[in-house]
Tab-separated table of C-alpha atoms and ligand atoms in Angstrom:
chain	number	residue	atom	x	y	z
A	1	UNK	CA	0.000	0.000	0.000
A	2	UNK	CA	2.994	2.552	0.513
A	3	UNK	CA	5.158	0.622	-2.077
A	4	UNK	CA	6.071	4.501	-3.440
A	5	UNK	CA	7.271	6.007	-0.032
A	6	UNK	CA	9.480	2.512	0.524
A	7	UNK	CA	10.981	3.502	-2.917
A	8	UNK	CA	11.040	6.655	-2.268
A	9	UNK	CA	12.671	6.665	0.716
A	10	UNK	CA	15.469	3.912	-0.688
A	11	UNK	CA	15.891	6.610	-3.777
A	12	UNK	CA	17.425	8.684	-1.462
A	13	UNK	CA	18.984	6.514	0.853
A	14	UNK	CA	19.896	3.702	-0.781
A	15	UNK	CA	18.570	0.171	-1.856
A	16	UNK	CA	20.472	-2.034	0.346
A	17	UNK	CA	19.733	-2.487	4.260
A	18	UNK	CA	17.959	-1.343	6.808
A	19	UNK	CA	17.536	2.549	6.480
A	20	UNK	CA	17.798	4.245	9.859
A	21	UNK	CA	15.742	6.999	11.323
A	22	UNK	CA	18.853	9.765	11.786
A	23	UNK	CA	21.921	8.707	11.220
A	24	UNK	CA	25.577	10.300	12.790
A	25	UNK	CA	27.517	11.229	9.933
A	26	UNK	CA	31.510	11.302	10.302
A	27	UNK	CA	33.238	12.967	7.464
A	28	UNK	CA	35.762	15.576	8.841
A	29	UNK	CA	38.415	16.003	11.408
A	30	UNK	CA	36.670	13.459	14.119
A	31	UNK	CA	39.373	11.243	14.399
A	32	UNK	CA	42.469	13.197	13.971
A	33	UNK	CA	40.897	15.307	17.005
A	34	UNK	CA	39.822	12.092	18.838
A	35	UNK	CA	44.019	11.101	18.462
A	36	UNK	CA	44.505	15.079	19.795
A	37	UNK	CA	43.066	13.773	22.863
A	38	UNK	CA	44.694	10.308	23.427
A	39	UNK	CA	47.893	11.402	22.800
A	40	UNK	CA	47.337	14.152	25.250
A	41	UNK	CA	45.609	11.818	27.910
A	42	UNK	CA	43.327	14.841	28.256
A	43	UNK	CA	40.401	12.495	27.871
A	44	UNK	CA	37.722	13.557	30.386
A	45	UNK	CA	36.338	16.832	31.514
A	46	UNK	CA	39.254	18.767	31.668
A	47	UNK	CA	41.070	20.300	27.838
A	48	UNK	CA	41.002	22.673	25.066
A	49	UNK	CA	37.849	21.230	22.710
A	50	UNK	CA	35.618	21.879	25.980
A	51	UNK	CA	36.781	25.056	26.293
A	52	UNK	CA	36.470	25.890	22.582
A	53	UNK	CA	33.336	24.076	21.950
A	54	UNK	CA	31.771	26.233	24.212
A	55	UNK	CA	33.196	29.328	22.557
A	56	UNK	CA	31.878	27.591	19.082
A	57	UNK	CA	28.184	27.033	20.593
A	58	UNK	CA	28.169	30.513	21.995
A	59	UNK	CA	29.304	32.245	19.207
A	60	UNK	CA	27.095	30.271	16.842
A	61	UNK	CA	23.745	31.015	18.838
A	62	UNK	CA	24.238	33.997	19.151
A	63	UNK	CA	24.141	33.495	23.053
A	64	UNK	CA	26.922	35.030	25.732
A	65	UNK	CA	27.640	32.149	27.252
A	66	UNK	CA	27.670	27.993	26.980
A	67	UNK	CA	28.163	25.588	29.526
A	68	UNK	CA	28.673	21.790	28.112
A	69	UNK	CA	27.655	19.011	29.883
A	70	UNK	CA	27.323	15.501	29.453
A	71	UNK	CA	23.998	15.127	28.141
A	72	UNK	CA	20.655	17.323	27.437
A	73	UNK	CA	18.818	15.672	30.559
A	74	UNK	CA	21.268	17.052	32.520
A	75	UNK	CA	21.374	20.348	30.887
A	76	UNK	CA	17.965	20.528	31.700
A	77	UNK	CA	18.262	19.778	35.428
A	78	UNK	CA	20.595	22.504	35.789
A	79	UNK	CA	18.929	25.181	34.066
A	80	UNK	CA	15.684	24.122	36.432
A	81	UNK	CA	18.165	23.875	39.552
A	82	UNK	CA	19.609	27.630	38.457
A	83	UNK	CA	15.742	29.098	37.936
A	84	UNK	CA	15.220	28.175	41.764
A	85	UNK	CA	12.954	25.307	40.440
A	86	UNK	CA	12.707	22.918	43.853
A	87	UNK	CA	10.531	20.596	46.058
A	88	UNK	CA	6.516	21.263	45.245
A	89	UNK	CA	7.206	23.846	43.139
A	90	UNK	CA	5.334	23.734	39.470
A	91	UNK	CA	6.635	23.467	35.817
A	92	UNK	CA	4.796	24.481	32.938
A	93	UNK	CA	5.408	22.144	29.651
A	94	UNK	CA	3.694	20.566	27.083
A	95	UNK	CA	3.016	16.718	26.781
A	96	UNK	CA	3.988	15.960	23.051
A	97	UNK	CA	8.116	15.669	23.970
A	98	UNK	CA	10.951	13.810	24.860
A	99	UNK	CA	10.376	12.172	28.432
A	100	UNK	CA	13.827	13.938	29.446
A	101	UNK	CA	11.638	16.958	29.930
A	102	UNK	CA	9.684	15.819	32.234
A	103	UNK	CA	12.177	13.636	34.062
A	104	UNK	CA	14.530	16.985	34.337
A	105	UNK	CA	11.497	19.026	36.196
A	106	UNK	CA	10.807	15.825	38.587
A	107	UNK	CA	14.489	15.333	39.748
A	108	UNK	CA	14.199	18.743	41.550
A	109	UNK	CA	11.184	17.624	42.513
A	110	UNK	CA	8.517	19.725	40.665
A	111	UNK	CA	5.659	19.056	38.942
A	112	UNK	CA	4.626	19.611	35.101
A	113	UNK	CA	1.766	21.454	34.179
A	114	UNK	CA	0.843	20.258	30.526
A	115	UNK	CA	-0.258	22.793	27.930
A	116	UNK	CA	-1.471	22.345	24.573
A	117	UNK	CA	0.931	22.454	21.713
A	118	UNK	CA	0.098	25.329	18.713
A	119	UNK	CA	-1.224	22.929	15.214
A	120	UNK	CA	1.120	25.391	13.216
A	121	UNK	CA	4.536	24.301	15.664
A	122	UNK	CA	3.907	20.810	17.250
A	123	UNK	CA	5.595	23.687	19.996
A	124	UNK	CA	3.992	24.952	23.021
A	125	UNK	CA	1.075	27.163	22.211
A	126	UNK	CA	1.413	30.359	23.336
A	127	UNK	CA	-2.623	30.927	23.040
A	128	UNK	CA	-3.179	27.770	25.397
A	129	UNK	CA	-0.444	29.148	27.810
A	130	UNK	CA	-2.242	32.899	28.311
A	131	UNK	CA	-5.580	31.084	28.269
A	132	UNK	CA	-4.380	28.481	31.481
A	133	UNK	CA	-2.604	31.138	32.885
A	134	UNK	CA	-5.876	33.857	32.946
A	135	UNK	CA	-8.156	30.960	34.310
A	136	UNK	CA	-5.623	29.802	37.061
A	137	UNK	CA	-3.088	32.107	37.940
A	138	UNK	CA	-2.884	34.601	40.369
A	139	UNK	CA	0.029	36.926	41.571
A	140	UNK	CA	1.127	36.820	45.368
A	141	UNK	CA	4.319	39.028	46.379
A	142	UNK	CA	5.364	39.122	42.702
A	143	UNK	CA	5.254	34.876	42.054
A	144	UNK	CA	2.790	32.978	40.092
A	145	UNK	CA	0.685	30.849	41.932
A	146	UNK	CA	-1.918	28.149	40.754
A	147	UNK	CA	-5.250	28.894	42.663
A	148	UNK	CA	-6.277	24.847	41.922
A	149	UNK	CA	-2.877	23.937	43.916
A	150	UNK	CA	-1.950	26.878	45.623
A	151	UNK	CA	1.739	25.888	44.141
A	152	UNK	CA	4.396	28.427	43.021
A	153	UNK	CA	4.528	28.002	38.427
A	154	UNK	CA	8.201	28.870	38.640
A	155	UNK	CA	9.389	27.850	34.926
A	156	UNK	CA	8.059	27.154	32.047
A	157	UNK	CA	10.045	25.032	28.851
A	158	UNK	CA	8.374	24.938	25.728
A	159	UNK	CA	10.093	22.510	23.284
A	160	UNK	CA	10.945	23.018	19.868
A	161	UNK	CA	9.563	19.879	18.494
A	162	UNK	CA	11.519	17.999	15.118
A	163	UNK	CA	13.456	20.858	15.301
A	164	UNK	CA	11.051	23.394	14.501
A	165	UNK	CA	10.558	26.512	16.478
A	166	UNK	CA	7.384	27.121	18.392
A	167	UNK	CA	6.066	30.860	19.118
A	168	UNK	CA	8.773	31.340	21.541
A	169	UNK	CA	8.495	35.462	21.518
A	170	UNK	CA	5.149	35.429	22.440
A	171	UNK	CA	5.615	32.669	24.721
A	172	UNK	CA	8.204	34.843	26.601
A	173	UNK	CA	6.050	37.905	26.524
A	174	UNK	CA	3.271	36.039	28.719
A	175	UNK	CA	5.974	34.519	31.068
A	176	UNK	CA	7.579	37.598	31.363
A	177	UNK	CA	4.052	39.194	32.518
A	178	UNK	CA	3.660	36.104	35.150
A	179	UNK	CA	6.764	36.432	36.335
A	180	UNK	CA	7.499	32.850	35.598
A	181	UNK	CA	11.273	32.318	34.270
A	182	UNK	CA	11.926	30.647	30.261
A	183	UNK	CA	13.322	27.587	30.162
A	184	UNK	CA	14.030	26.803	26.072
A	185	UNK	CA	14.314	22.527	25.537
A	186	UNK	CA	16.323	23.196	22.063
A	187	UNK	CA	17.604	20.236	22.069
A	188	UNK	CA	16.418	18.766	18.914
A	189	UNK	CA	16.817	22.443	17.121
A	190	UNK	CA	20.636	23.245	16.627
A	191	UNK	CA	20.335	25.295	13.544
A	192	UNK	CA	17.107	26.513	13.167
A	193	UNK	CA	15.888	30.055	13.844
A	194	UNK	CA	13.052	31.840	14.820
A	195	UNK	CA	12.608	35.712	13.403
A	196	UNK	CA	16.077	34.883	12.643
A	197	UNK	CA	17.136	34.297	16.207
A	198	UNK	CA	18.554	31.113	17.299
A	199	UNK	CA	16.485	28.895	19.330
A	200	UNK	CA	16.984	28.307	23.105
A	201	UNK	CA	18.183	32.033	23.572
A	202	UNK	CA	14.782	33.712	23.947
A	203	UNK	CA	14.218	32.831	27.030
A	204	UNK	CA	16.913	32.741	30.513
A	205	UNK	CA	18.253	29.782	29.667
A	206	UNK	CA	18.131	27.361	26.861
A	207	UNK	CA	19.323	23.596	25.952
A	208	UNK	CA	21.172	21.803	23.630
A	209	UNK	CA	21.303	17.821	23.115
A	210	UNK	CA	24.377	15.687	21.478
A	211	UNK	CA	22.192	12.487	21.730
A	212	UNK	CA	23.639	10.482	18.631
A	213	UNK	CA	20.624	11.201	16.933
A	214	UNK	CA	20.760	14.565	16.646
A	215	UNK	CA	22.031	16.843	13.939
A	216	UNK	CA	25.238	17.086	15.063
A	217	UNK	CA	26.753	13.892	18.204
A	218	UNK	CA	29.461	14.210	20.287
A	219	UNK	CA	28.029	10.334	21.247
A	220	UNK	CA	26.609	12.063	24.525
A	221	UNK	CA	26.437	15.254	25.284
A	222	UNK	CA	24.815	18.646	26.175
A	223	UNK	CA	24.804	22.692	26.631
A	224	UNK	CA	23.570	25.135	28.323
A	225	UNK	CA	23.208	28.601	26.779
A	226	UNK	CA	22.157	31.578	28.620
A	227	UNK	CA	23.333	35.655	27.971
A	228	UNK	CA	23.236	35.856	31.983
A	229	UNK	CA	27.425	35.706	33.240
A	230	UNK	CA	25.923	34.813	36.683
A	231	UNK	CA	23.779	32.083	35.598
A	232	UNK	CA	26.706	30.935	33.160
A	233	UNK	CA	29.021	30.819	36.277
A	234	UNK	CA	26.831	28.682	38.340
A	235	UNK	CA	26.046	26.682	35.761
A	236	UNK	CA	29.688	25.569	35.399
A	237	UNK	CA	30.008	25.332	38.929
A	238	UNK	CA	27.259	22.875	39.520
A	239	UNK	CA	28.225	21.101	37.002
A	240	UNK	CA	31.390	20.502	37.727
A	241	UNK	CA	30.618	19.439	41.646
A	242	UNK	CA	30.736	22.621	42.981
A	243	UNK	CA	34.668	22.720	42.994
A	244	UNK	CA	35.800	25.790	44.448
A	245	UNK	CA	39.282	26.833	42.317
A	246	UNK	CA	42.509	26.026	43.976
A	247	UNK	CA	45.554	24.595	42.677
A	248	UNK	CA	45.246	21.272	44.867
A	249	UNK	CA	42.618	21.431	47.060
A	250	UNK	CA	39.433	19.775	46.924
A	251	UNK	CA	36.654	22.069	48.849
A	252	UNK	CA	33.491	21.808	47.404
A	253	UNK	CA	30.777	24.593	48.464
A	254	UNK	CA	27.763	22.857	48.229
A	255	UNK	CA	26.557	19.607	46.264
A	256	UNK	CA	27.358	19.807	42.832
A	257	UNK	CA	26.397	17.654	40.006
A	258	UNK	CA	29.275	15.644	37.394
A	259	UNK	CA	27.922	16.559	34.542
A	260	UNK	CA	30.821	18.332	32.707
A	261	UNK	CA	31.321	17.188	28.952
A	262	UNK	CA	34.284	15.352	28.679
A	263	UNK	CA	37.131	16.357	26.262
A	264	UNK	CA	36.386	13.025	24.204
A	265	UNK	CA	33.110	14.076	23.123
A	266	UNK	CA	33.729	17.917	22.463
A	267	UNK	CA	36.889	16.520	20.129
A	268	UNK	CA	34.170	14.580	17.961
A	269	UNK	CA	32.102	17.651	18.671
A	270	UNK	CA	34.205	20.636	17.261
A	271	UNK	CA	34.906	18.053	13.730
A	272	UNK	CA	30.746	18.001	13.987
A	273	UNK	CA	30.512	21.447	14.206
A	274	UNK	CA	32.234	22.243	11.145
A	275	UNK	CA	30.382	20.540	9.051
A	276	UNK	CA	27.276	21.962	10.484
A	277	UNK	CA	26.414	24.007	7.555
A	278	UNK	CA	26.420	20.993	5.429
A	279	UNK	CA	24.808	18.760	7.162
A	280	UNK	CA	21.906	21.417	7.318
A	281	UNK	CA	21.960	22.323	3.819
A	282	UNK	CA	21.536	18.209	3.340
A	283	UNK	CA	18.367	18.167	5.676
A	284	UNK	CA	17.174	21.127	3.795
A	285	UNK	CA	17.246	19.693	0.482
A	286	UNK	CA	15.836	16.182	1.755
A	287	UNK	CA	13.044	17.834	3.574
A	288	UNK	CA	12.294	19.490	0.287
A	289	UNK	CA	12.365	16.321	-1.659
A	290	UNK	CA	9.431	14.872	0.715
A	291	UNK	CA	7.085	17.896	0.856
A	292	UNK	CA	7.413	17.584	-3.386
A	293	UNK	CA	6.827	13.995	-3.058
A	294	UNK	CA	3.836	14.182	-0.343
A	295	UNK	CA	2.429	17.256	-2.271
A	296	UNK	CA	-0.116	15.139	-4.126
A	297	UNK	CA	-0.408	12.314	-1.341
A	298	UNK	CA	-3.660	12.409	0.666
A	299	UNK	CA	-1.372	12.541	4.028
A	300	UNK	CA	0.315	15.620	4.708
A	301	UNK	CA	4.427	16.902	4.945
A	302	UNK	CA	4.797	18.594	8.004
A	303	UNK	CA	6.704	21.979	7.232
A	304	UNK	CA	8.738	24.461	9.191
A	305	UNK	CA	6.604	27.111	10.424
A	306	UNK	CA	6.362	30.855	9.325
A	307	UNK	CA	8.623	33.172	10.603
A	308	UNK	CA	10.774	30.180	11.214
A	309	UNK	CA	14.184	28.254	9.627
A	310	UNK	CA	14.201	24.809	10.639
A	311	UNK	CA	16.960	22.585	10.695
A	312	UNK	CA	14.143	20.074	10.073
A	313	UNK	CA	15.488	17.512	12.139
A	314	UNK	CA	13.114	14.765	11.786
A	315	UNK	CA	10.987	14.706	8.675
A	316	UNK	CA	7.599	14.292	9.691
A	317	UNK	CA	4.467	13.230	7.768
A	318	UNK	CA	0.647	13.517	9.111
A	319	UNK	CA	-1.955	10.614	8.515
A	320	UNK	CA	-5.684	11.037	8.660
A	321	UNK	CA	-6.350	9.238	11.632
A	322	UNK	CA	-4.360	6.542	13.914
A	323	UNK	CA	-4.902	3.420	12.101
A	324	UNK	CA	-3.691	4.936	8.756
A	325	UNK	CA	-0.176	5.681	10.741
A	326	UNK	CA	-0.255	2.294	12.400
A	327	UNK	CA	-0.359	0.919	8.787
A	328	UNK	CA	2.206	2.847	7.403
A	329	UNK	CA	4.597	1.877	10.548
A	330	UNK	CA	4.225	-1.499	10.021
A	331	UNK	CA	4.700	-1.443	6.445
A	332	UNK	CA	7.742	0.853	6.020
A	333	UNK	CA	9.690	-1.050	9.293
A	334	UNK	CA	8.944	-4.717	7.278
A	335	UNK	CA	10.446	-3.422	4.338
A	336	UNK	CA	13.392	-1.891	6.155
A	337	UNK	CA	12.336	1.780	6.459
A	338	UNK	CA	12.748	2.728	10.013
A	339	UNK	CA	9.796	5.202	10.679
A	340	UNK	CA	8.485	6.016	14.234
A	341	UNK	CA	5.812	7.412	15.945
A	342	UNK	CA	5.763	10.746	18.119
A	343	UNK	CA	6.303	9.867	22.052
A	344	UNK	CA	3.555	8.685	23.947
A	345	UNK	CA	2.012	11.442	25.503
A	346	UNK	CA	3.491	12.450	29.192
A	347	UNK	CA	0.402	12.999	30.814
A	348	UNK	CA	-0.735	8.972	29.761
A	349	UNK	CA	2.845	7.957	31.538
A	350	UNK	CA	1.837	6.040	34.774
A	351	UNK	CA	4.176	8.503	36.650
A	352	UNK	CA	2.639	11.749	35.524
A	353	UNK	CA	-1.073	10.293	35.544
A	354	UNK	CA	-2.250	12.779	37.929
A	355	UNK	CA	-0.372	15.745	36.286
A	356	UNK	CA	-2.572	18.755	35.818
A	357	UNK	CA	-3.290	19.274	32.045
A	358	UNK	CA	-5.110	21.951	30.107
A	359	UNK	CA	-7.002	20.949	27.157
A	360	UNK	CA	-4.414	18.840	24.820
A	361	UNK	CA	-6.577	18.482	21.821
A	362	UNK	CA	-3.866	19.468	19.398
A	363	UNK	CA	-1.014	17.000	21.281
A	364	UNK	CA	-3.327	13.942	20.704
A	365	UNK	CA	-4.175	14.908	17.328
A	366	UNK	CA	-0.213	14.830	17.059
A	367	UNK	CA	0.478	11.961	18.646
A	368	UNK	CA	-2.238	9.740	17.055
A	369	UNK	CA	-1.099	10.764	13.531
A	370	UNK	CA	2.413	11.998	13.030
A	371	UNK	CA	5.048	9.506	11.533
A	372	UNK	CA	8.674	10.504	11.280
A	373	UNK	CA	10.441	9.480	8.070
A	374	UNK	CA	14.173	8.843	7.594
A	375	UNK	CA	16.536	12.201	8.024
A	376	UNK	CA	19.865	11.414	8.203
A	377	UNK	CA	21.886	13.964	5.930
A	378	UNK	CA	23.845	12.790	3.294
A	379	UNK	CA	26.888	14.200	1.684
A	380	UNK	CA	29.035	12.708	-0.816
A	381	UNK	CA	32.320	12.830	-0.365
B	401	LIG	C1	13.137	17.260	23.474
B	401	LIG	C2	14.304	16.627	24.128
B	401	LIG	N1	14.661	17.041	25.344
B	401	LIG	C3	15.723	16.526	25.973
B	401	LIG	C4	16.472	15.527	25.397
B	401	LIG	C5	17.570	14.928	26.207
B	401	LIG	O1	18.799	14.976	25.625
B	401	LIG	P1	19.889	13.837	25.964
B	401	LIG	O2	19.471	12.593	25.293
B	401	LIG	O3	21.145	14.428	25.407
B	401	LIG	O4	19.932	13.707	27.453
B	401	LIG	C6	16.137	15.069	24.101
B	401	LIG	C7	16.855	14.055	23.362
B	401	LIG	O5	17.494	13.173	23.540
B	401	LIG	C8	15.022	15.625	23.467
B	401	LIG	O6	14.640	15.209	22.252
């Protein structure tokens, strides 16, 4: 029944095997700055390609400041921990992500709130966020409190999902008025740009992933990116166990996290980073390959929103109802196409069962219908 998306699909990524779903692609300096690192047994999370990914990141964003760490979860946690995000306190998020998200806000011991996502974005929807917030907010001594739970809404982290931004300038205009602090989950969208800003730095802080499926892997890793010094400062002090400087000493000033990148995985990173422009230009043109092919199929391409450049990390198609999707998933994995669904929703995760949520129409409309296709880029060398 989807005979033409299998060949498709193998068109552009070849007729033999098992096609994966995003694919690491090593092409430049990665081992020769792997060898850099063995040779100068500066393996973990002390060296130079910390240090200068972080000036790379920073410069590249746009933002002041980058912090690496070892993943995006942890990112995450941190940015929570340095927004004063603790015990009882409440999150605001949206249920179509990652479950790292969620995870992040419940190590410090929060709780989501989950908000509808906008049909344009697959992001947070700024529209559901003012509407919650008018019906169930009220302001006490300057802090946003929920009059259902009486609980301080401290953050909020919209996500940019596939990689493509969400109405992140409105979003901060409404947090800004609630006094509740931005929290950007960029980690699927290195590269892509709202009002040609990059995403994660609209709000306080925002967060990068290295995951090996993302568009660029250090095999783990993670950043922080913030134009605050002071919040840059903690950040690496947190992460790095709350060390305080001295030339032997170990005095730590209260408990830190290990959750500096190691020099390992910012070598592969600076050789990814360099071929970030390809790479991106690769996505581009096989994102624009699907939405030609899909243009006269009855299920529809899923493209980057306006006002937006996406690094359209996951190429994402939308079926007419669940059992369409469930149809196609079956078919394309038998024949070697690796296509997944979205996440389950949070909010249906036994552990966040009795999370507050705001009408999530749009989410499950998401969730019951989206497929992601094959994205890896490709360049021939
Ligand atoms: C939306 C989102 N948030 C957070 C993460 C966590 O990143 P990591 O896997 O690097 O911990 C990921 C991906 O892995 C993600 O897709």
């Amino acid at each position: 029944m989807f005979d033409d998306v299998v060949d498709f699909v193998r068109s552009i990524y070849g007729k033999e095997g098992v096609i994966p779903l995003h694919n690491p692609l090593f092409i430049g300096n990665e081992k020769q700055y792997i060898n850099e690192c063995i040779d100068s047994t500066y393996v973990s999370s002390v060296g130079k390609f910390v240090d200068k990914f972080e000036e790379k990141i920073a410069e590249y964003t746009g933002s002041n400041y980058a912090v690496a760490t070892t993943n995006g979860t942890s990112a995450l946690h941190i940015s929570l921990l340095l927004s004063d995000v603790s015990l009882g306190d409440e999150v605001i998020t949206q249920p179509l992500t990652f479950i790292a998200t969620c995870n992040a806000i419940s190590y410090c011991g929060a709780n989501p709130i989950f908000i509808d996502v906008d049909k344009e974005t697959m992001g947070l929807s700024p529209d559901s966020l003012n509407f919650f917030l008018s019906e169930n907010a009220v302001m006490k001594n300057n802090q946003c409190f929920n009059k259902t739970t009486g609980k301080i809404i401290k953050a909020c982290v919209p996500m940019h999902t596939l990689g493509h931004p969400c109405r992140v300038s409105e979003i901060k205009e409404i947090c800004d008025k609630y006094k509740i602090i931005l929290i950007e989950d960029a980690a699927e969208s290195l590269g892509s740009f709202y009002n040609g800003k990059h995403t994660g730095t609209f709000g306080s802080l925002g967060v990068l992933s290295f995951n090996g499926n993302k568009i660029i892997t250090g095999g783990g890793g993670g950043c922080i990116i913030t134009d605050d010094e002071a919040l840059a400062k903690k950040a690496k002090h947190l992460t790095t166990t709350a060390k305080v400087p001295h030339k032997w000493e170990y005095t730590h000033d209260m408990i830190g996290y290990n959750y500096r990148m190691p020099n390992l995985n910012a070598a592969l990173l600076i050789s990814q980073l360099e071929n970030l422009k390809s790479f991106l230009s690769s996505k581009r043109s096989i994102a624009m390959a699907y939405k030609e092919f899909f243009k006269d199929k009855p299920y529809g391409f899923f493209e980057e929103p306006v006002n937006s450049q996406s690094n359209y990390w996951l190429n994402a198609i939308i079926f007419k109802d669940k059992e369409e999707g469930d149809s196609f998933l079956h078919e394309t994995n038998s024949k070697g196409v690796m296509t997944r669904p979205m996440w389950t929703l949070i909010n249906k995760l036994s552990m966040f069962k009795d999370t507050q949520c705001d009408n999530l129409d749009n989410a499950r409309w998401f969730a019951d219908r989206v497929v992601n296709l094959p994205s890896s880029p490709i360049i021939h060398s």
